[in-house]
Coordinates of C-alpha atoms in Angstrom, one line a residue:
Chain A
M1 CA 64.6 -2.7 25.0
I2 CA 62.9 -1.5 28.1
N3 CA 64.5 -2.2 31.4
S4 CA 62.5 -4.7 33.6
H5 CA 62.9 -2.5 36.7
D6 CA 61.2 0.3 34.8
I7 CA 58.4 -2.0 33.8
L8 CA 57.8 -3.3 37.3
E9 CA 58.0 0.2 38.7
T10 CA 55.3 1.5 36.4
I11 CA 53.0 -1.4 37.2
N12 CA 53.6 -1.0 40.9
M13 CA 52.7 2.7 40.6
I14 CA 49.4 1.9 38.9
D15 CA 48.5 -1.1 41.0
N16 CA 49.6 0.1 44.4
E17 CA 50.2 3.8 44.4
N18 CA 47.1 5.1 42.5
L19 CA 49.0 6.4 39.5
D20 CA 46.4 7.7 37.0
V21 CA 45.6 10.3 34.5
R22 CA 42.9 12.3 36.3
T23 CA 41.1 13.8 33.4
I24 CA 40.9 14.4 29.7
T25 CA 39.0 17.6 29.3
M26 CA 37.8 18.8 25.9
G27 CA 37.4 22.5 25.7
I28 CA 34.7 23.6 23.2
S29 CA 34.1 27.2 22.1
L30 CA 30.4 28.1 22.1
L31 CA 31.0 31.5 20.6
D32 CA 29.4 30.4 17.3
C33 CA 26.3 29.2 19.2
I34 CA 25.4 32.8 20.3
D35 CA 21.8 33.7 19.3
E36 CA 19.3 36.2 20.6
D37 CA 16.7 33.4 20.6
I38 CA 17.7 31.4 23.6
D39 CA 16.0 28.2 22.3
K40 CA 18.0 28.4 19.1
A41 CA 21.2 29.0 21.0
C42 CA 20.5 26.0 23.2
G43 CA 19.9 23.8 20.2
K44 CA 23.3 24.9 18.7
V45 CA 25.0 24.3 22.0
Y46 CA 23.7 20.8 22.3
D47 CA 24.5 19.9 18.7
K48 CA 28.0 21.2 18.9
I49 CA 28.9 19.5 22.1
C50 CA 27.5 16.2 20.9
R51 CA 29.2 16.5 17.6
Y52 CA 32.6 17.4 19.0
A53 CA 32.7 15.2 22.1
G54 CA 30.6 12.3 21.0
D55 CA 33.6 10.0 20.9
L56 CA 35.4 11.5 23.9
V57 CA 34.5 8.9 26.5
K58 CA 35.1 5.9 24.2
T59 CA 38.4 7.3 23.0
G60 CA 39.5 7.9 26.6
E61 CA 38.6 4.3 27.5
D62 CA 40.4 2.9 24.5
I63 CA 43.6 4.8 25.3
S64 CA 43.4 3.7 28.9
K65 CA 43.1 0.1 27.9
E66 CA 46.0 0.2 25.4
L67 CA 48.4 2.0 27.6
G68 CA 47.3 0.2 30.7
I69 CA 47.0 3.4 32.7
P70 CA 43.7 4.4 34.3
I71 CA 42.1 7.6 32.9
I72 CA 39.6 8.5 35.6
H73 CA 37.5 11.3 34.1
K74 CA 36.4 12.5 30.6
R75 CA 35.0 16.0 30.8
I76 CA 33.9 19.0 28.8
S77 CA 34.7 22.7 29.4
V78 CA 32.9 25.4 27.4
T79 CA 33.0 29.1 26.8
P80 CA 31.8 31.1 29.8
V81 CA 28.0 30.9 29.5
A82 CA 27.6 34.6 30.4
M83 CA 28.9 35.4 26.9
L84 CA 26.0 33.5 25.4
A85 CA 23.5 34.9 28.0
A86 CA 24.5 38.4 26.9
A87 CA 22.7 38.0 23.6
C88 CA 19.4 37.1 25.2
P89 CA 19.1 39.4 28.3
T90 CA 15.4 38.9 28.8
K91 CA 15.6 35.1 29.4
S92 CA 17.0 33.2 32.4
P93 CA 20.3 31.6 31.6
V94 CA 19.3 28.5 33.6
K95 CA 18.1 27.1 30.2
F96 CA 21.8 26.9 29.2
A97 CA 22.6 25.0 32.4
K98 CA 19.9 22.5 31.6
I99 CA 21.0 22.0 28.0
L100 CA 24.7 21.5 29.2
D101 CA 23.5 18.9 31.7
K102 CA 21.5 17.1 29.0
A103 CA 24.5 17.1 26.6
A104 CA 26.8 15.9 29.3
M105 CA 24.5 13.0 30.0
Q106 CA 24.1 12.2 26.3
I107 CA 27.9 11.9 25.8
G108 CA 28.6 10.3 29.1
V109 CA 30.9 12.8 30.8
N110 CA 30.5 13.3 34.6
F111 CA 31.0 17.1 34.6
V112 CA 30.8 20.0 32.3
G113 CA 32.4 23.3 33.3
G114 CA 31.7 26.7 32.1
Y115 CA 28.6 28.1 33.7
S116 CA 30.8 31.0 34.3
A117 CA 31.4 34.7 34.2
L118 CA 34.6 36.8 34.1
V119 CA 33.9 39.9 36.0
H120 CA 37.3 40.9 37.5
K121 CA 36.9 44.4 36.2
G122 CA 33.1 44.8 36.2
F123 CA 29.9 43.3 35.0
A124 CA 29.2 43.1 31.2
Q125 CA 25.8 42.3 29.7
G126 CA 24.8 38.8 30.7
D127 CA 27.3 38.5 33.7
Y128 CA 25.0 39.7 36.4
A129 CA 22.0 37.6 35.3
L130 CA 24.2 34.5 35.1
I131 CA 25.7 35.1 38.6
E132 CA 22.2 35.6 40.0
S133 CA 21.1 32.3 38.3
I134 CA 23.9 30.1 39.6
P135 CA 22.1 28.7 42.7
E136 CA 19.1 27.6 40.7
A137 CA 21.3 26.3 37.9
L138 CA 23.4 24.2 40.3
S139 CA 20.3 22.9 42.1
C140 CA 18.4 21.8 39.0
T141 CA 21.3 20.1 37.2
E142 CA 23.7 17.3 38.2
R143 CA 26.8 17.7 36.1
V144 CA 27.1 21.4 35.5
C145 CA 29.9 23.3 37.3
S146 CA 30.1 27.0 37.7
S147 CA 32.9 29.5 38.3
V148 CA 33.3 33.3 38.6
N149 CA 36.5 35.2 38.2
I150 CA 36.3 38.2 40.5
G151 CA 39.9 39.5 40.5
S152 CA 43.2 39.5 38.7
T153 CA 46.7 40.9 39.2
K154 CA 46.1 43.1 36.1
A155 CA 42.6 44.4 37.0
G156 CA 42.4 44.3 40.8
I157 CA 39.5 42.9 42.8
N158 CA 35.9 43.6 41.9
M159 CA 34.4 44.0 45.4
D160 CA 30.8 44.3 44.1
A161 CA 31.3 40.8 42.7
V162 CA 33.0 39.6 45.9
A163 CA 29.9 40.8 47.9
K164 CA 27.6 39.2 45.5
M165 CA 29.4 35.8 45.5
G166 CA 29.2 35.5 49.3
A167 CA 25.4 35.5 48.9
V168 CA 25.5 33.2 45.8
I169 CA 27.5 30.6 47.6
R170 CA 25.1 30.6 50.6
R171 CA 22.1 30.4 48.3
S172 CA 23.6 27.5 46.3
A173 CA 24.0 25.6 49.6
E174 CA 20.5 26.5 50.8
L175 CA 18.8 25.3 47.6
T176 CA 20.6 21.9 47.9
A177 CA 20.5 21.6 51.7
D178 CA 18.7 18.2 51.3
R179 CA 21.7 16.9 49.3
D180 CA 24.5 17.9 51.8
C181 CA 24.6 21.4 50.1
I182 CA 26.3 19.9 47.1
G183 CA 25.4 23.0 44.9
A184 CA 28.2 25.0 46.6
A185 CA 30.7 22.2 46.0
K186 CA 30.2 22.8 42.2
L187 CA 31.0 26.5 42.4
V188 CA 34.4 28.1 42.4
V189 CA 35.3 31.8 42.9
F190 CA 38.6 32.7 41.3
C191 CA 41.2 35.3 41.2
N192 CA 43.5 35.0 38.1
A193 CA 41.5 32.1 36.7
P194 CA 43.4 30.1 34.0
E195 CA 41.6 29.8 30.7
D196 CA 42.8 26.2 30.0
N197 CA 42.3 24.4 33.4
P198 CA 41.0 20.9 32.8
F199 CA 40.1 20.3 36.5
M200 CA 36.6 20.8 37.9
A201 CA 34.7 22.6 39.3
G202 CA 36.7 25.6 37.9
A203 CA 37.2 24.5 34.3
F204 CA 36.0 26.8 31.5
H205 CA 37.1 27.3 27.9
G206 CA 38.5 30.8 27.8
P207 CA 37.7 33.3 25.1
G208 CA 41.4 33.2 23.9
E209 CA 41.2 29.5 23.3
P210 CA 40.8 27.8 19.9
D211 CA 37.5 26.3 18.6
S212 CA 38.2 23.1 20.5
V213 CA 41.2 21.7 22.4
I214 CA 42.3 18.7 24.5
N215 CA 43.7 19.5 27.9
V216 CA 44.9 16.7 30.3
G217 CA 45.2 16.8 34.0
V218 CA 47.6 14.3 35.6
S219 CA 47.7 13.3 39.2
G220 CA 49.7 10.9 41.4
P221 CA 50.1 12.1 45.1
G222 CA 50.4 8.4 46.1
V223 CA 53.3 7.9 43.8
V224 CA 55.2 10.9 45.2
R225 CA 54.5 9.8 48.8
A226 CA 55.7 6.2 48.1
A227 CA 58.9 7.5 46.4
L228 CA 59.7 9.7 49.5
A229 CA 58.9 6.8 51.8
K230 CA 61.4 4.6 49.9
A231 CA 64.1 7.2 50.2
G232 CA 64.0 7.3 54.0
D233 CA 65.9 10.0 56.0
C234 CA 67.5 12.0 53.2
N235 CA 68.0 15.7 53.4
I236 CA 65.4 18.2 52.0
T237 CA 67.4 18.9 48.8
E238 CA 67.1 15.2 48.0
V239 CA 63.4 15.3 48.8
A240 CA 62.9 18.0 46.2
D241 CA 64.9 16.0 43.7
I242 CA 62.8 12.9 44.3
V243 CA 59.6 14.9 43.8
K244 CA 60.9 16.3 40.6
K245 CA 61.9 12.9 39.1
T246 CA 58.5 11.5 40.1
A247 CA 56.6 14.4 38.7
F248 CA 58.5 14.0 35.4
K249 CA 57.4 10.4 35.0
I250 CA 53.8 11.2 35.9
T251 CA 53.7 14.1 33.5
R252 CA 55.2 12.1 30.7
A253 CA 52.3 9.6 31.1
G254 CA 49.9 12.5 30.9
M255 CA 51.6 14.0 27.8
L256 CA 51.4 10.6 26.0
V257 CA 47.7 10.4 26.8
A258 CA 47.1 14.0 25.6
K259 CA 48.9 13.4 22.3
E260 CA 47.0 10.2 21.7
A261 CA 43.7 11.7 22.5
S262 CA 44.4 14.8 20.4
K263 CA 45.4 12.5 17.4
R264 CA 42.4 10.2 17.7
L265 CA 39.8 12.9 18.2
S266 CA 41.4 15.3 15.6
V267 CA 41.4 18.1 18.1
P268 CA 44.5 20.2 18.9
F269 CA 46.5 19.5 22.0
G270 CA 46.3 22.4 24.5
I271 CA 48.2 21.8 27.7
V272 CA 49.0 19.2 30.4
D273 CA 48.1 20.4 33.8
L274 CA 50.7 18.9 36.1
S275 CA 48.8 18.9 39.3
L276 CA 48.9 16.6 42.3
A277 CA 45.2 16.1 42.7
P278 CA 44.2 14.0 45.7
T279 CA 41.1 11.8 46.1
P280 CA 39.5 10.6 49.4
A281 CA 41.0 7.1 48.6
I282 CA 43.7 5.8 50.9
G283 CA 47.1 6.4 49.4
D284 CA 46.0 9.3 47.2
S285 CA 46.6 12.2 49.6
V286 CA 48.7 15.4 49.3
A287 CA 48.6 15.8 53.1
H288 CA 50.3 12.4 53.5
I289 CA 53.2 13.6 51.2
L290 CA 53.7 16.6 53.6
E291 CA 53.6 14.2 56.5
E292 CA 56.1 11.9 54.8
M293 CA 58.4 14.9 54.6
G294 CA 58.5 14.9 58.4
L295 CA 55.4 16.6 59.8
E296 CA 53.5 14.8 62.6
Q297 CA 50.3 15.9 60.9
C298 CA 49.4 18.2 58.1
G299 CA 48.7 21.7 59.6
A300 CA 51.7 21.6 62.0
H301 CA 54.1 24.5 61.8
G302 CA 56.3 23.7 58.8
T303 CA 53.4 22.7 56.6
T304 CA 53.6 25.9 54.5
A305 CA 57.3 25.3 53.9
C306 CA 56.8 21.7 52.9
L307 CA 53.9 22.6 50.6
A308 CA 56.0 25.4 48.9
L309 CA 58.8 22.9 48.2
L310 CA 56.3 20.3 46.9
N311 CA 54.5 22.8 44.7
D312 CA 57.7 24.1 43.2
A313 CA 59.3 20.7 42.7
V314 CA 56.2 19.3 40.9
K315 CA 56.4 22.1 38.4
K316 CA 60.2 21.8 37.9
G317 CA 59.9 18.1 37.2
G318 CA 56.8 18.3 35.1
V319 CA 57.7 21.2 32.9
M320 CA 60.4 19.4 31.0
A321 CA 58.1 16.4 30.4
S322 CA 55.5 18.3 28.4
S323 CA 55.7 20.6 25.5
H324 CA 52.9 22.8 26.8
V325 CA 52.2 23.1 30.5
G326 CA 49.2 25.1 31.8
G327 CA 46.1 25.1 33.8
L328 CA 46.6 25.2 37.6
S329 CA 49.7 23.0 37.7
G330 CA 51.0 22.4 41.3
A331 CA 49.6 20.8 44.4
F332 CA 45.9 20.9 45.2
I333 CA 44.8 21.1 48.9
P334 CA 41.1 20.3 48.9
V335 CA 40.0 19.3 52.4
T336 CA 37.1 16.9 51.8
E337 CA 38.8 15.2 48.9
D338 CA 42.0 14.3 50.7
A339 CA 42.1 11.6 53.4
G340 CA 45.0 13.2 55.2
M341 CA 43.4 16.6 55.2
I342 CA 40.2 15.2 56.5
D343 CA 42.0 13.6 59.4
A344 CA 44.0 16.8 60.1
A345 CA 40.8 18.9 60.0
R346 CA 39.0 16.5 62.3
S347 CA 41.8 16.6 64.9
K348 CA 42.0 20.4 64.5
A349 CA 45.6 20.2 63.5
L350 CA 44.5 21.9 60.3
T351 CA 42.5 25.1 60.6
L352 CA 41.1 27.6 58.2
T353 CA 43.8 30.2 59.0
K354 CA 46.5 27.6 58.3
L355 CA 44.9 26.7 55.1
E356 CA 44.8 30.3 54.1
A357 CA 48.6 30.6 54.6
M358 CA 49.0 27.4 52.6
T359 CA 47.1 28.8 49.7
A360 CA 49.9 31.4 49.2
V361 CA 52.2 28.6 48.0
C362 CA 49.8 25.9 46.7
S363 CA 48.4 25.8 43.1
V364 CA 44.9 26.9 43.9
G365 CA 43.2 28.0 47.1
L366 CA 40.7 27.3 49.8
D367 CA 39.1 24.2 48.3
M368 CA 36.2 22.0 49.4
I369 CA 35.9 23.3 52.9
A370 CA 32.7 22.9 54.9
I371 CA 31.9 25.9 57.1
P372 CA 29.1 26.3 59.7
G373 CA 25.6 26.7 58.1
D374 CA 24.9 30.0 59.9
T375 CA 28.0 31.7 58.5
P376 CA 26.7 35.1 57.1
A377 CA 27.2 35.9 53.4
E378 CA 29.5 38.9 54.3
V379 CA 31.9 36.6 56.2
I380 CA 32.0 34.3 53.1
S381 CA 32.7 37.4 51.0
G382 CA 35.5 38.4 53.5
I383 CA 37.1 35.0 53.0
I384 CA 36.9 35.4 49.2
A385 CA 38.4 38.9 49.4
D386 CA 41.4 37.6 51.5
E387 CA 42.0 34.8 49.2
A388 CA 41.7 37.0 46.1
A389 CA 44.2 39.4 47.6
I390 CA 46.7 36.6 48.0
G391 CA 46.3 35.7 44.4
M392 CA 46.3 39.3 43.1
V393 CA 49.5 40.3 44.9
N394 CA 51.4 37.0 44.2
S395 CA 50.4 36.8 40.6
K396 CA 49.0 33.4 41.1
T397 CA 45.6 31.7 40.8
T398 CA 43.6 31.5 44.0
A399 CA 40.1 30.2 44.5
V400 CA 37.4 29.7 47.1
R401 CA 35.1 26.7 47.1
L402 CA 33.3 26.8 50.5
I403 CA 30.3 24.7 51.4
P404 CA 28.1 26.4 54.0
A405 CA 26.6 23.3 55.8
I406 CA 23.0 24.6 56.2
G407 CA 21.5 23.6 59.5
R408 CA 24.7 22.2 60.9
S409 CA 27.6 23.6 63.0
A410 CA 31.3 23.2 63.5
G411 CA 32.4 19.7 64.4
E412 CA 29.6 18.0 62.5
E413 CA 30.3 16.4 59.1
L414 CA 29.2 16.7 55.5
D415 CA 29.3 13.7 53.2
F416 CA 29.0 14.2 49.4
G417 CA 30.1 10.7 48.6
G418 CA 32.3 9.8 45.6
L419 CA 35.1 12.0 44.5
L420 CA 33.9 15.1 46.4
G421 CA 34.4 13.1 49.6
S422 CA 33.4 14.1 53.1
G423 CA 34.8 16.1 56.0
P424 CA 34.2 18.0 59.2
I425 CA 32.7 21.5 59.3
M426 CA 35.5 23.9 60.2
D427 CA 35.4 26.9 62.5
V428 CA 35.2 30.3 60.9
N429 CA 36.2 33.6 62.6
P430 CA 32.8 35.1 63.6
K431 CA 33.8 38.7 63.6
S432 CA 32.0 40.7 60.9
P433 CA 33.6 42.3 57.9
A434 CA 30.1 43.6 56.8
R435 CA 31.0 47.3 56.6
F436 CA 34.1 46.6 54.5
I437 CA 32.2 44.3 52.1
S438 CA 29.2 46.7 51.7
R439 CA 31.5 49.5 50.5
G440 CA 31.7 47.9 47.0
G441 CA 33.9 49.3 44.3
R442 CA 37.2 47.8 43.1
I443 CA 40.5 47.2 44.9
P444 CA 43.0 48.8 42.5
A445 CA 45.5 46.5 40.7
P446 CA 48.8 46.3 42.6
M447 CA 52.2 47.6 41.6
Q448 CA 52.9 44.0 40.4
S449 CA 50.5 44.6 37.5
L450 CA 52.7 47.3 36.0
K451 CA 55.2 45.2 34.3
N452 CA 55.3 46.7 30.8
Chain B
M1 CA 54.7 -2.0 17.2
N2 CA 55.6 -3.7 20.5
A3 CA 53.8 -4.3 23.8
V4 CA 54.8 -5.6 27.2
I5 CA 53.0 -8.5 28.9
T6 CA 53.7 -8.9 32.6
V7 CA 52.5 -11.8 34.7
I8 CA 52.8 -11.4 38.5
G9 CA 51.4 -13.8 41.1
K10 CA 51.6 -17.2 42.7
D11 CA 53.7 -19.6 40.7
N12 CA 51.7 -22.5 39.1
V13 CA 52.3 -25.0 36.4
G14 CA 51.9 -23.9 32.8
I15 CA 51.6 -20.1 33.1
L16 CA 54.2 -19.4 30.5
A17 CA 52.7 -22.1 28.1
K18 CA 49.3 -20.7 28.5
V19 CA 50.2 -17.1 27.8
S20 CA 52.5 -18.0 24.9
N21 CA 49.8 -20.2 23.4
E22 CA 47.3 -17.4 23.5
C23 CA 49.8 -15.0 21.9
A24 CA 50.5 -17.5 19.1
Q25 CA 46.8 -18.0 18.3
V26 CA 46.4 -14.3 17.5
G27 CA 49.7 -13.7 15.7
V28 CA 51.5 -12.0 18.5
N29 CA 55.3 -12.8 18.2
I30 CA 57.3 -13.1 21.4
I31 CA 60.6 -11.2 21.1
E32 CA 62.0 -11.7 24.6
V33 CA 61.0 -13.3 27.9
T34 CA 62.5 -12.8 31.3
Q35 CA 61.1 -14.6 34.3
S36 CA 61.9 -15.2 37.9
V37 CA 60.4 -17.1 40.9
L38 CA 61.2 -15.5 44.2
Q39 CA 59.7 -17.1 47.4
G40 CA 56.9 -18.6 45.3
L41 CA 56.1 -15.3 43.6
F42 CA 56.2 -15.6 39.9
A43 CA 57.2 -12.5 37.8
M44 CA 57.4 -12.8 34.0
I45 CA 58.0 -10.0 31.6
M46 CA 57.3 -10.7 27.9
Y47 CA 58.3 -8.3 25.2
V48 CA 56.1 -9.0 22.1
D49 CA 55.6 -7.7 18.6
I50 CA 51.9 -6.9 18.0
S51 CA 52.1 -5.6 14.4
G52 CA 50.8 -9.0 13.1
C53 CA 48.1 -9.3 15.8
T54 CA 44.9 -10.6 14.2
V55 CA 42.5 -9.1 16.8
P56 CA 42.2 -5.5 18.0
F57 CA 44.7 -4.8 20.8
S58 CA 41.9 -4.1 23.3
S59 CA 40.6 -7.7 22.7
L60 CA 44.1 -9.1 23.4
V61 CA 44.2 -7.1 26.6
D62 CA 40.8 -8.4 27.7
S63 CA 41.5 -12.0 26.9
L64 CA 44.9 -12.1 28.6
T65 CA 43.6 -10.2 31.7
G66 CA 40.8 -12.8 31.8
T67 CA 43.2 -15.7 31.6
G68 CA 45.2 -14.1 34.5
E69 CA 42.1 -13.9 36.6
K70 CA 41.3 -17.6 36.0
M71 CA 44.8 -18.6 36.9
G72 CA 44.9 -16.4 40.0
V73 CA 47.7 -14.2 38.7
K74 CA 47.7 -10.6 37.6
I75 CA 48.4 -10.1 33.9
H76 CA 49.0 -6.6 32.5
V77 CA 49.2 -6.0 28.7
M78 CA 50.5 -2.5 28.0
H79 CA 51.7 -0.7 24.9
E80 CA 55.4 -0.1 25.1
D81 CA 54.8 3.7 24.5
I82 CA 53.9 4.2 28.2
F83 CA 57.2 2.8 29.4
N84 CA 59.2 4.7 26.9
A85 CA 57.4 7.9 27.8
M86 CA 57.9 7.5 31.5
H87 CA 61.4 6.2 31.6
T88 CA 63.3 7.8 28.7
I89 CA 64.0 11.4 27.9

């Protein structure tokens, strides 16, 4: 018999504290769709996605209704498209983006990830053409997300790719300037990208993954904040324990959803990504958890320490709740998608330099940050290089998702609406790293890579 | 196979009767009921067996949620698995 207190606690979490399962993401391998005739390849891609994921949305909705827990997104991740583009080098890969968009619309998912290339050690056939085509692909599609892995602890940092991505991010924003530069919001530059991440915009189905797989991303910053608020003035060890216990419960809900989805869709279960993923909704903010720990506002001195504790405790609580944990797993700190971060950025309590420090201890990186529209490509590349260095040296995933706000300057705002949120344009250090970026080459892998 | 029905909201006459009646009509057997009224706020937790349910579980969820809306209370119908997953190791 279930305890009434537990029942009411769960219902309160769902009704008042925004407990939800953020996403069921089906990973689909497109390796068997490779064809030197791009039209044939596109046909196979469309058929395979519709065949495998045709019931994904309905299954997600059924599970949500039966268990009584909201499942916000149903999404698809696919093999990095550069691998398909390699077989048809004379054609523009944008065709693949369009067919992915069409398939996503057909099956009713809101995003499909995998317009991606993995170039941490260099460009293979297909990679360069795909990267060049990203701005056009993101401007002429709605649901396609793109990512490029430019570094890893094992390989070092591909500085030619870093230089290229600064320009690609700018161009993606320019081509969608009439839509608040949304193209750049669907593009992530990674170091140490995970192959099984269910969260957008960085999801792709890595080459080491099975034919298809179900990955689930949990969420629940509101639940963690509420639990800390109830506890009052306890010491920081107790704070860590409360986060762990809450993360355990959240992850168990995610694990249950993952098992059910896997069973009903006859697709193997991959991982649960135990991340605290904020949304712009009130009561769904990671920044507010940090403030509940005792900071006047997110960005104050002490923020990095609070975030380190949070990130670690989430993993410790979640890891026992799931048989397979993966993806990004930790606390996300996107600016425009988090009500507390937006406020902190507006009041200038939170700056880009503080965010960079925070990315050394959070689960991803500089995420959803609007920067002035006149920021040169090489400055964006400099930011990418710094962020990749943090990831490379600390053997963690780091990422950059910056939105150059074309035609606007610091202090003004961008508004994407919906989940991507809105936020102020943040100041960037205007000094130029142009000479460093133009050198090209590869930053050698650090000592940390020599573990064998 | 069991489920949990919770009714939370302002107390009014016949809530329990209405929900029980709806359960009986579709073959849902009530195993245990706890209820309390605190400062006019009604909270009822009903533990039910749905293995003999004659309609799909999602229809039961829809109809009871709708009944709740009509009566001005919040009714949740959730499979017991979610509570077991979150609160037991």
